[in-house]
Coordinates of C-alpha atoms and ligand atoms in Angstrom, one line a residue:
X1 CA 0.0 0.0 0.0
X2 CA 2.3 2.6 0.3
X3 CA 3.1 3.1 -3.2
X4 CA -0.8 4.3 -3.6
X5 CA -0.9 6.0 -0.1
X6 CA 1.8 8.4 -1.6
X7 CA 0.3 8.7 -5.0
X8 CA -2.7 10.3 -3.0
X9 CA -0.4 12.3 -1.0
X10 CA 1.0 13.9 -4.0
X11 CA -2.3 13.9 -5.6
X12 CA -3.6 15.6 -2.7
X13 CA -0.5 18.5 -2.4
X14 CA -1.4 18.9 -5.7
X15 CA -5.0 19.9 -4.7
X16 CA -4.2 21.8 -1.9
X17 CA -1.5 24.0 -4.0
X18 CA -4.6 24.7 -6.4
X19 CA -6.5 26.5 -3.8
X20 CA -5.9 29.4 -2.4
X21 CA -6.9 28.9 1.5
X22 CA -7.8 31.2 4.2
X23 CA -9.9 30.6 7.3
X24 CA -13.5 31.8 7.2
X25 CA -14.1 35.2 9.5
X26 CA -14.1 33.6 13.2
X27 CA -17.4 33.2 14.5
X28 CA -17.7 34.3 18.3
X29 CA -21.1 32.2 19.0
X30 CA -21.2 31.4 22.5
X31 CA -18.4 33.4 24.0
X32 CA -18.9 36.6 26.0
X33 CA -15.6 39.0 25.9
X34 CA -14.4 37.3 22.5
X35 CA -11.3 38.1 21.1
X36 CA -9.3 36.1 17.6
X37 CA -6.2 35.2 17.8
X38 CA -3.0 33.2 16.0
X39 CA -1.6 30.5 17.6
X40 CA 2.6 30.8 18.4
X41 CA 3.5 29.3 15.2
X42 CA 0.4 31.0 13.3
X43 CA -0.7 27.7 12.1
X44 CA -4.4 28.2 14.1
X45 CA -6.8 30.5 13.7
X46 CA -8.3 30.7 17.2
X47 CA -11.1 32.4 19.2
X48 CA -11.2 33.2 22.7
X49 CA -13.8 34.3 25.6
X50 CA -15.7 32.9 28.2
X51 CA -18.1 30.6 28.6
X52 CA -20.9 29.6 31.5
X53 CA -20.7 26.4 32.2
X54 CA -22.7 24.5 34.6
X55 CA -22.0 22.0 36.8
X56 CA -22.6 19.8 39.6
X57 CA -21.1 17.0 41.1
X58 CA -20.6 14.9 44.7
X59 CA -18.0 16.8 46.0
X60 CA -16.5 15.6 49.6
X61 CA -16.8 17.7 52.2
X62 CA -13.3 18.6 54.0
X63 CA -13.1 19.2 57.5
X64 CA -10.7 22.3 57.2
X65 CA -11.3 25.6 56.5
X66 CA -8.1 26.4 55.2
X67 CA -4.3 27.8 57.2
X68 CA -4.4 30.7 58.6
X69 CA -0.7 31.6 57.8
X70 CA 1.7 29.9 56.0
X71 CA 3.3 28.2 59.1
X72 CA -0.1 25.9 59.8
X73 CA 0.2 25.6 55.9
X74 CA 3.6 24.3 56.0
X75 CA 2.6 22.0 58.9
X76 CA -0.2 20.6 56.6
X77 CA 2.0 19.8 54.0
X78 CA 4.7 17.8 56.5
X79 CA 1.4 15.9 57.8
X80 CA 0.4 14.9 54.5
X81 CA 3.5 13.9 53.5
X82 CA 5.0 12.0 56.9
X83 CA 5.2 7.9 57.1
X84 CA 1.5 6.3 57.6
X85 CA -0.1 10.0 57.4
X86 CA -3.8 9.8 58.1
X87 CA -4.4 13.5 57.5
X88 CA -6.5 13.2 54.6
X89 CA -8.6 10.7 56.3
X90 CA -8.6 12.3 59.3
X91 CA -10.0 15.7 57.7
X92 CA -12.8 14.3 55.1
X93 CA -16.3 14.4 55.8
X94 CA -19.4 13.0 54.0
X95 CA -20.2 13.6 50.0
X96 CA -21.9 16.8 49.4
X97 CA -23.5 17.9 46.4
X98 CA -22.1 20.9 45.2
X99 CA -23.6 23.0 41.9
X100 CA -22.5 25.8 39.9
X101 CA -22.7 28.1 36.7
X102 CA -18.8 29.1 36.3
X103 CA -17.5 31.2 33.4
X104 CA -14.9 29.1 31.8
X105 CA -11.8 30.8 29.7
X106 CA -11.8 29.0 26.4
X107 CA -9.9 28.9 23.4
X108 CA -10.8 27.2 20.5
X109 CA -8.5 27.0 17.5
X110 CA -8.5 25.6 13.7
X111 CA -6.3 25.0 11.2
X112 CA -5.2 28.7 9.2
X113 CA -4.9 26.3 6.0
X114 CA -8.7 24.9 5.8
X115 CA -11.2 26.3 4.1
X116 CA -14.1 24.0 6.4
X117 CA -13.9 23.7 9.9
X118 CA -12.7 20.0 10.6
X119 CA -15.0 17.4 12.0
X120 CA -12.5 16.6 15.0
X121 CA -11.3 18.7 18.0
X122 CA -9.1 18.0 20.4
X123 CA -10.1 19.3 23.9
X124 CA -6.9 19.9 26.0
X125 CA -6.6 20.0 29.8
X126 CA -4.2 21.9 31.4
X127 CA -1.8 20.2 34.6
X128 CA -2.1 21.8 38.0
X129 CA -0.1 25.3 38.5
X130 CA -0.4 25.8 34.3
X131 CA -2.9 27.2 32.3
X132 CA -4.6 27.0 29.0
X133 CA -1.4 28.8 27.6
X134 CA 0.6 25.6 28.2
X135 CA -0.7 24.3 24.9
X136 CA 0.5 27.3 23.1
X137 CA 3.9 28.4 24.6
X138 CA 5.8 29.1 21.3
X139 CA 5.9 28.1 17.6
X140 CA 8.4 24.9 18.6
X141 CA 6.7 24.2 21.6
X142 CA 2.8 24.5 20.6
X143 CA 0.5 21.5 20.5
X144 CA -1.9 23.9 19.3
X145 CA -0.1 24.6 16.0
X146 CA 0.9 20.7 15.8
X147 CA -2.7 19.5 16.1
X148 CA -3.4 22.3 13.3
X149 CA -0.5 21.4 11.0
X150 CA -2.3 17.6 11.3
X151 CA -5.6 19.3 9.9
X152 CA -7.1 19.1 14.0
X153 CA -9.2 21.8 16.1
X154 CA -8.2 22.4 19.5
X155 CA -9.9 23.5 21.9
X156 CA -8.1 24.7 25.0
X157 CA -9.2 26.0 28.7
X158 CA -8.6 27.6 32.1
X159 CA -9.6 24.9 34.4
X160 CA -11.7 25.8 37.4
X161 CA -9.9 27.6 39.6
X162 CA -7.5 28.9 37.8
X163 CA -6.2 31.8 35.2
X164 CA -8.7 33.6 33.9
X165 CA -12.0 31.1 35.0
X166 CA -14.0 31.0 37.7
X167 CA -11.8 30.9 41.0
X168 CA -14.6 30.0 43.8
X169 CA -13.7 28.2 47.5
X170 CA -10.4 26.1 46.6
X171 CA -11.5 23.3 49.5
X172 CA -15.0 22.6 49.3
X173 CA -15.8 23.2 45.3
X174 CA -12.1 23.3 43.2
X175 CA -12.2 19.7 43.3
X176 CA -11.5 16.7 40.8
X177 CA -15.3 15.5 40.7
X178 CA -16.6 18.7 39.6
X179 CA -13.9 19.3 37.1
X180 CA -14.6 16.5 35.9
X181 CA -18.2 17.5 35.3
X182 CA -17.1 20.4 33.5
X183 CA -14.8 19.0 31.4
X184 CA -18.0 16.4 30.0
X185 CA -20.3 19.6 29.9
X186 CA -17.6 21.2 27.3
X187 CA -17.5 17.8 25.4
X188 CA -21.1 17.6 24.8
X189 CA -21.1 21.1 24.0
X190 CA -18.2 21.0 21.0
X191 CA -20.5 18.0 19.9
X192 CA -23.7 20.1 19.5
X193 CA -22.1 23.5 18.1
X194 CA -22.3 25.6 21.5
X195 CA -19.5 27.4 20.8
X196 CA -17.9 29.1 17.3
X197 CA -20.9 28.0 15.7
X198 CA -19.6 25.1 14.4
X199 CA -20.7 21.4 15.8
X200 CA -17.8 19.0 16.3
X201 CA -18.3 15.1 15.2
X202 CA -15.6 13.4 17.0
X203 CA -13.7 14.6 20.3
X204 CA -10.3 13.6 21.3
X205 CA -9.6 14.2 25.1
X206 CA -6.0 15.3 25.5
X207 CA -4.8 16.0 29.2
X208 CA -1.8 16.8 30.7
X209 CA -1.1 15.6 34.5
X210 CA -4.0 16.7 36.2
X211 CA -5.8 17.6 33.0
X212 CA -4.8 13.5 32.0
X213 CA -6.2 12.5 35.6
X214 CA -9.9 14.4 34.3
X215 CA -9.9 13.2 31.1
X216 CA -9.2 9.7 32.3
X217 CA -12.4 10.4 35.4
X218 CA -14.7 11.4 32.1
X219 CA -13.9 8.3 30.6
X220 CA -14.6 6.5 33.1
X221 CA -18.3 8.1 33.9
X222 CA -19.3 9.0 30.4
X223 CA -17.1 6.6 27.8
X224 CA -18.5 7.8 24.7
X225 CA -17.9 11.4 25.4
X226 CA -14.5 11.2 23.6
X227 CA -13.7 9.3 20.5
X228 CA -9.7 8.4 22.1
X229 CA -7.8 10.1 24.6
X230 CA -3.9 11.3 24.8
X231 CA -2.5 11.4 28.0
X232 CA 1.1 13.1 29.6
X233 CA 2.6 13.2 32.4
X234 CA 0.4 9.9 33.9
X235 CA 1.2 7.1 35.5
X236 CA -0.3 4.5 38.2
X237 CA 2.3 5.8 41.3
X238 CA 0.6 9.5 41.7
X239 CA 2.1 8.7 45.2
X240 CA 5.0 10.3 43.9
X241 CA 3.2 13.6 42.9
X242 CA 2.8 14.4 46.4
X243 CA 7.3 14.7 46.8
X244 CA 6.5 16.5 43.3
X245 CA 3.8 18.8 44.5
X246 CA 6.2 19.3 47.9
X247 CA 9.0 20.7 45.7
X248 CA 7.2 23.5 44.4
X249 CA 8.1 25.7 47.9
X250 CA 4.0 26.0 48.3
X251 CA 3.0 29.0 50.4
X252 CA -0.4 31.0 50.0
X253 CA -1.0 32.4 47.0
X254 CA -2.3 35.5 48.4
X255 CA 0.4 36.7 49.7
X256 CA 2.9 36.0 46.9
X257 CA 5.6 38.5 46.9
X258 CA 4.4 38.5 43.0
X259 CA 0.5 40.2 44.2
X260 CA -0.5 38.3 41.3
X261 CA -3.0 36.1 43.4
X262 CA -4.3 38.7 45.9
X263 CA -7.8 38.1 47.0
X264 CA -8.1 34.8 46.4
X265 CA -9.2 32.3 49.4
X266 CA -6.8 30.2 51.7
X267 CA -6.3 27.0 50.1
X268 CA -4.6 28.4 46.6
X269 CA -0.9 28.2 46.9
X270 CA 1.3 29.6 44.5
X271 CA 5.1 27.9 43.9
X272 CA 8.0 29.4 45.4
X273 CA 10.0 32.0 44.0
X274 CA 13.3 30.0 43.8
X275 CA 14.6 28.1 40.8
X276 CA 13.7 24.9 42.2
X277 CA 10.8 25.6 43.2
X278 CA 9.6 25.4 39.6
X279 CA 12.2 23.0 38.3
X280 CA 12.4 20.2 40.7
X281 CA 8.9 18.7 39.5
X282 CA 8.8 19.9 36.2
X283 CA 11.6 20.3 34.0
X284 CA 14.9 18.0 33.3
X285 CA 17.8 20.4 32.9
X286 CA 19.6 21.2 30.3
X287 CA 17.0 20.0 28.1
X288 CA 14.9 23.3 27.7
X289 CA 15.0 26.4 26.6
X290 CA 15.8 29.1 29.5
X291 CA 13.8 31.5 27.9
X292 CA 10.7 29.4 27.8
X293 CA 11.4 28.4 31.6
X294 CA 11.7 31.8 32.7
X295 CA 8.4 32.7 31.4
X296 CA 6.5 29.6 32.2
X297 CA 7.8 30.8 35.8
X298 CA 6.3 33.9 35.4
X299 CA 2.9 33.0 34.6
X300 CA 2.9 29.8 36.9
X301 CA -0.7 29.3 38.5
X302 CA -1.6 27.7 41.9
X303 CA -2.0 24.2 43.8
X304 CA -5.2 24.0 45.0
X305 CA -6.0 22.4 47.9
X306 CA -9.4 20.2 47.1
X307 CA -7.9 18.9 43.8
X308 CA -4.8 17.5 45.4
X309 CA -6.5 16.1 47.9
X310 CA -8.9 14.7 45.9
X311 CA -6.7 13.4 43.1
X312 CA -6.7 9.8 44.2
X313 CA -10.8 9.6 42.9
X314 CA -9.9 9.7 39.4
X315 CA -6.7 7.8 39.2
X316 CA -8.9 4.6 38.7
X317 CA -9.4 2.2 35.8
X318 CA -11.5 3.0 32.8
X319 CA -12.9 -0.3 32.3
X320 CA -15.5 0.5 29.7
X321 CA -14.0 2.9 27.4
X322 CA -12.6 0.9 24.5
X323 CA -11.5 3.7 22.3
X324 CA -8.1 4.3 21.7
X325 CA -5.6 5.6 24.4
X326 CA -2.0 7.3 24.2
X327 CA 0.1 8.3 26.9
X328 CA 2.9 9.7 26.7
X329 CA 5.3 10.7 29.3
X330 CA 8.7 12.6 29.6
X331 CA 11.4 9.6 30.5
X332 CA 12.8 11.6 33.2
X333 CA 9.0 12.5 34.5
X334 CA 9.8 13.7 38.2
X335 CA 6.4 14.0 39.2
X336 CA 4.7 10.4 38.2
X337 CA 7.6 8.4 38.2
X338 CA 10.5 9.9 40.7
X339 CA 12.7 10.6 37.3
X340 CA 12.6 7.7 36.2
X341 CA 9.5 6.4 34.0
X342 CA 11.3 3.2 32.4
X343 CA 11.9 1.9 36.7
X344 CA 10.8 -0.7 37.6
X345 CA 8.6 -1.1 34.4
X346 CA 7.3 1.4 31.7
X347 CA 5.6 3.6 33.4
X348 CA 3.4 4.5 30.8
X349 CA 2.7 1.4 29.7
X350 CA 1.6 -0.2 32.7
X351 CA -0.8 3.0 32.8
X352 CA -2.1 1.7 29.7
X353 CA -2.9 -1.7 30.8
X354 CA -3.8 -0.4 34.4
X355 CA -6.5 2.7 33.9
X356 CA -7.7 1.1 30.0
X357 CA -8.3 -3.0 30.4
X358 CA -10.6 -2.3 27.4
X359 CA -8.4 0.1 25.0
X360 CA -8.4 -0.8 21.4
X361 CA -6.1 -1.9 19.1
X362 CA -3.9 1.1 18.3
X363 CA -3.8 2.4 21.7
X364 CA -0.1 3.1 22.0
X365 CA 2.7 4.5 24.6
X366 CA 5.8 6.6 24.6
X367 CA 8.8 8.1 26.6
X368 CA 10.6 11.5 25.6
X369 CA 14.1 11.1 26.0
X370 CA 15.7 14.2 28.0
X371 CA 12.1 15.3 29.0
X372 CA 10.5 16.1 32.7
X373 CA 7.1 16.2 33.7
X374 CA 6.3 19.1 31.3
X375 CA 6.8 18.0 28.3
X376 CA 5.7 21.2 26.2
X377 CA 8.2 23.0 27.9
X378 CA 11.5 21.1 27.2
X379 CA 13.4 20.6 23.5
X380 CA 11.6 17.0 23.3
X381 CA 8.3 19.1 22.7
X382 CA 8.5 18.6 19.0
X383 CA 9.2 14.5 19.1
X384 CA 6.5 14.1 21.6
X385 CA 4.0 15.9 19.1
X386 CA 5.7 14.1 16.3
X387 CA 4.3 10.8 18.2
X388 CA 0.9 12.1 18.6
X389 CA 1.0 12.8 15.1
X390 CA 1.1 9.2 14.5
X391 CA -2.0 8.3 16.5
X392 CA -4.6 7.2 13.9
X393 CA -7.4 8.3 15.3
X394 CA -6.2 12.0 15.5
X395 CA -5.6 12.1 11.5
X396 CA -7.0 9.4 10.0
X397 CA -9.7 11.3 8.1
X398 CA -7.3 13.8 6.9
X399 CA -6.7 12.1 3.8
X400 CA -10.0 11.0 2.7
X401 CA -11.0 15.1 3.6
X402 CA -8.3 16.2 1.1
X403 CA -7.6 18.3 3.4
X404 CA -3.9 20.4 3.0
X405 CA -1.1 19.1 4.2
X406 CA 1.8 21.5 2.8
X407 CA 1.9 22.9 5.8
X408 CA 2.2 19.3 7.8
X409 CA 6.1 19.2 9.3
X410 CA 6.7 15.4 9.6
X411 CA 6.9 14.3 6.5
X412 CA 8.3 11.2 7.7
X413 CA 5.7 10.7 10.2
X414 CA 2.7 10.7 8.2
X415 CA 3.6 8.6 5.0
X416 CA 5.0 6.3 7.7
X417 CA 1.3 6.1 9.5
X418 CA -0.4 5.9 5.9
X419 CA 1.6 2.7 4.7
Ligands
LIG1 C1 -9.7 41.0 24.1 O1 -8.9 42.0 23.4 C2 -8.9 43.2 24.0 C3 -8.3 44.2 23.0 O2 -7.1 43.6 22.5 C4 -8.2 43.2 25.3 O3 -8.3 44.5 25.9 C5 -9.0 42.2 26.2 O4 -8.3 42.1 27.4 C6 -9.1 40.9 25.6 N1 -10.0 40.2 26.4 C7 -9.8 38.9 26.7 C8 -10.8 38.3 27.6 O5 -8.8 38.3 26.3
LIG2 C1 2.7 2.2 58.7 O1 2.3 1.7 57.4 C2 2.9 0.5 57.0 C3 2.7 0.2 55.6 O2 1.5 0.9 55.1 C4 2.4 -0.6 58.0 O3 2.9 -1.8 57.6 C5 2.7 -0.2 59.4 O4 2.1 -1.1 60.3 C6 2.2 1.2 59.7 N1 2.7 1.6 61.0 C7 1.9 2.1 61.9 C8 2.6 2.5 63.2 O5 0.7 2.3 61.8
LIG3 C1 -27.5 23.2 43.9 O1 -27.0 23.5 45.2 C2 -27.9 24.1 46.0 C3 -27.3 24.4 47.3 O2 -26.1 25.1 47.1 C4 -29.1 23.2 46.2 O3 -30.1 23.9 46.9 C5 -29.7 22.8 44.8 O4 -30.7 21.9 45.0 C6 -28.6 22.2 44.0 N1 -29.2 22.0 42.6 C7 -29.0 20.8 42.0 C8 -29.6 20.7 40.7 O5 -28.4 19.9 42.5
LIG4 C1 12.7 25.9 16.4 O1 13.1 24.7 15.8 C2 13.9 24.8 14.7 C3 14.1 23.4 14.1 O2 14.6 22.5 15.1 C4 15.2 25.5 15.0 O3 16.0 25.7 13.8 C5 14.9 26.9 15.6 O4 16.0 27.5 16.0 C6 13.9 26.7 16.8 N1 13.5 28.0 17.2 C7 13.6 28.4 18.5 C8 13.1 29.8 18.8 O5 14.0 27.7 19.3
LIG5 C1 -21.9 31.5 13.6 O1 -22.4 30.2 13.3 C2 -23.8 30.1 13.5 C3 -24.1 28.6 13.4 O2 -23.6 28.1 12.2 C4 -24.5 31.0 12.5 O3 -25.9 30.9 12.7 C5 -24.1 32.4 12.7 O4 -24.6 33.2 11.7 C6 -22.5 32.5 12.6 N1 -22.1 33.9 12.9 C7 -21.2 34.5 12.2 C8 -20.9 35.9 12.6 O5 -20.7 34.0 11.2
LIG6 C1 -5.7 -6.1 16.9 O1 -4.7 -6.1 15.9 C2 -4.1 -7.4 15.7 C3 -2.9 -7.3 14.7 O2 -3.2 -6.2 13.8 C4 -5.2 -8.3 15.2 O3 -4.7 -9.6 14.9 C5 -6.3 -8.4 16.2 O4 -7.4 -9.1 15.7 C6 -6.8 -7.0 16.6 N1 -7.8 -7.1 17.7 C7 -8.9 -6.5 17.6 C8 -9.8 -6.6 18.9 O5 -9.3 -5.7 16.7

């Protein structure tokens, strides 16, 4: 076969060299405060703006009403941490419904080059002290212009409780059960055209850390909400994320030398203003750019108390989603497998088989070399993206759309997945 697969590759450069393309005029449907916008690398067309969303969910009800200073904080952190540590226990209460209509920064994205919107998007969760922007950091280290340059909508978001959403009490509502419920509320509502005006076919969850642990909790609850689902920075030994989460020098966010968090609640805590503070977790050094770490730095969001201590709800098996899964980690991952994803055993592939007993055929794993637990951020962006590239279920229709691919970087890549 691959003698006609690149036939129709040529036959379809040929096509898209015919055409002239530009996007259509972005259509704000459904966000409030809209703005349009090019991704890093100018390879997306994107809108932005908020949307309501509402939500409700079984939230547990935490005995704690937050430190008072940053000593009792401290304290709670040593507690939670310490050999046979019952704090969590100790401080949780009874399930308690807990409801909401939050306004939810969004950022939806399509490729510069189509002329149609495409029938796919990729809805992309954010890890904890990022933001939506994590997708999008600069032209070599944007997922957003790699899922375009593959023909794919994204469509990014500030997760509750933090950046520019909704930031309401970060013990009793910030918490994985209702994220969860608003990361199914935006699927369903990319399915039926809530936003851009333009109704999606097929969704691809995509998370990152915490934004993998949702998307893996909405599989779980609602398997056909999403078609397949790319996960980084996972693993089944989240015990380690609490050393991880440790290293980042927590203190409350509120007072932050930086003022950047005033007025928010007790229970938000922003990282530490050293170096290591923001490297021991996330990065493997040399292998990024210093540029890109000092303004990742800059912009670095907050820990929040109800997700971490909720975060062992959703890091549990999948069993009836049988779509495709990918998960793909940095090998030198700090935060999900103490720097070392391929000790004992692939840590991503036992993931796989862990969470997703059910995945199909093509589900697939993979470790960056020279790549910590934020893998947009270091030099091994582009060869992570490169592997998602490969993922069927991300491109498959691409051919059979026609769509352009002059503008598709891994040439290699993509006659490789056709044959
Ligand atoms: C939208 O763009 C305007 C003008 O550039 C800017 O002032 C505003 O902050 C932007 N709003 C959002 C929500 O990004
Ligand atoms: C501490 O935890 C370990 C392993 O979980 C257990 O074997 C041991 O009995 C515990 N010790 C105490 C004092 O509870
Ligand atoms: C939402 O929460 C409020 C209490 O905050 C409760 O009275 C109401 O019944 C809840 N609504 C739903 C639909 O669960
Ligand atoms: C982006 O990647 C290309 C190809 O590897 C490289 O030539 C270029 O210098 C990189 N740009 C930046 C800003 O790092
Ligand atoms: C946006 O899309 C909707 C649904 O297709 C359509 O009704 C509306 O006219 C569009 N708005 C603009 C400004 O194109
Ligand atoms: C998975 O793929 C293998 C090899 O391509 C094939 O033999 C097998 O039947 C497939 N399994 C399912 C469930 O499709």
């Amino acid at each position: 076969m691959p003698t006609r697969s690149l036939l129709s590759w040529f036959a379809t450069l040929a096509v898209a060299q015919a055409i002239s393309r530009s996007i259509t005029s972005p259509n704000f449907t459904g966000l409030s405060e809209p703005n349009a916008t090019l991704s890093a690398g100018k390879h997306a067309t994107c809108v932005t703006g908020f949307v309501p969303i509402y939500a409700a969910a079984s939230n547990t009800n935490f005995l704690f009403s937050g430190p008072a200073n940053n000593f009792e904080a401290t304290d709670i952190f040593i507690r939670y941490t310490q050999a046979n540590s019952t704090i969590v226990e100790d401080l949780t209460g009874s399930l308690t419904p807990v409801n909401g209509t939050f306004n939810i920064f969004s950022k939806l994205c399509y490729p510069s080059k189509s002329t149609t919107p495409p029938t796919t998007v990729q809805i992309l969760t954010h890890g904890g002290t990022l933001d939506y922007t994590y997708w999008d950091i600069a032209p070599n280290n944007s997922y957003v212009d790699a899922a375009a340059m593959e023909g794919s909508a994204t469509f990014s978001y500030d997760r509750l409780g933090t950046g520019l959403s909704t930031r309401p009490d970060p013990i009793q509502v910030v918490q994985m059960a209702i994220q969860v419920d608003i990361l199914h509320t935006l699927a369903q509502a990319l399915r039926t055209g809530r936003f851009g005006g333009h109704r999606f076919d097929k969704v691809v969850g995509v998370g990152h850390s915490i934004g993998a642990a949702l998307s893996q909790g909405v599989t779980r609850l609602y398997p056909e909400d999403f078609e397949a689902v790319i996960l980084s920075g996972h693993s089944t030994s989240f015990a380690d994320a609490i050393v991880g989460a440790i290293g980042t020098g927590m203190q409350i966010a509120n007072m932050d030398p930086s003022g950047r968090f005033t007025g928010l609640a007790n229970g938000y805590f922003s990282l530490g203003s050293s170096i290591s503070a923001h490297q021991f977790a996330f990065y493997k050094y040399p292998h990024f750019d210093l540029n890109i770490f000092n303004s990742q730095r800059a912009i670095s969001q907050c820990n929040i108390f109800g997700e971490l201590w909720t975060l062992a709800q959703v890091y549990v098996p999948a069993p009836a989603f049988t779509g495709p899964v990918d998960i793909v980690n940095g090998q030198n991952d700090f935060f999900y497998c103490r720097g070392d994803c391929t000790y004992p055993v692939n840590e991503a592939a036992l993931a796989l088989s862990t969470f997703y007993p059910a995945a199909s055929n093509g589900s697939q794993v993979f470790l960056v070399p020279n790549t910590g637990h934020n893998i947009n951020a270091h030099f091994g962006a582009s060869e992570a993206f490169n592997h998602i590239l490969k993922f069927r279920p991300c491109n498959e229709r691409r051919e059979e759309r026609g769509e352009d691919v002059v503008g598709f970087a891994k040439f290699e890549g993509f006659i490789l997945q056709l044959s």
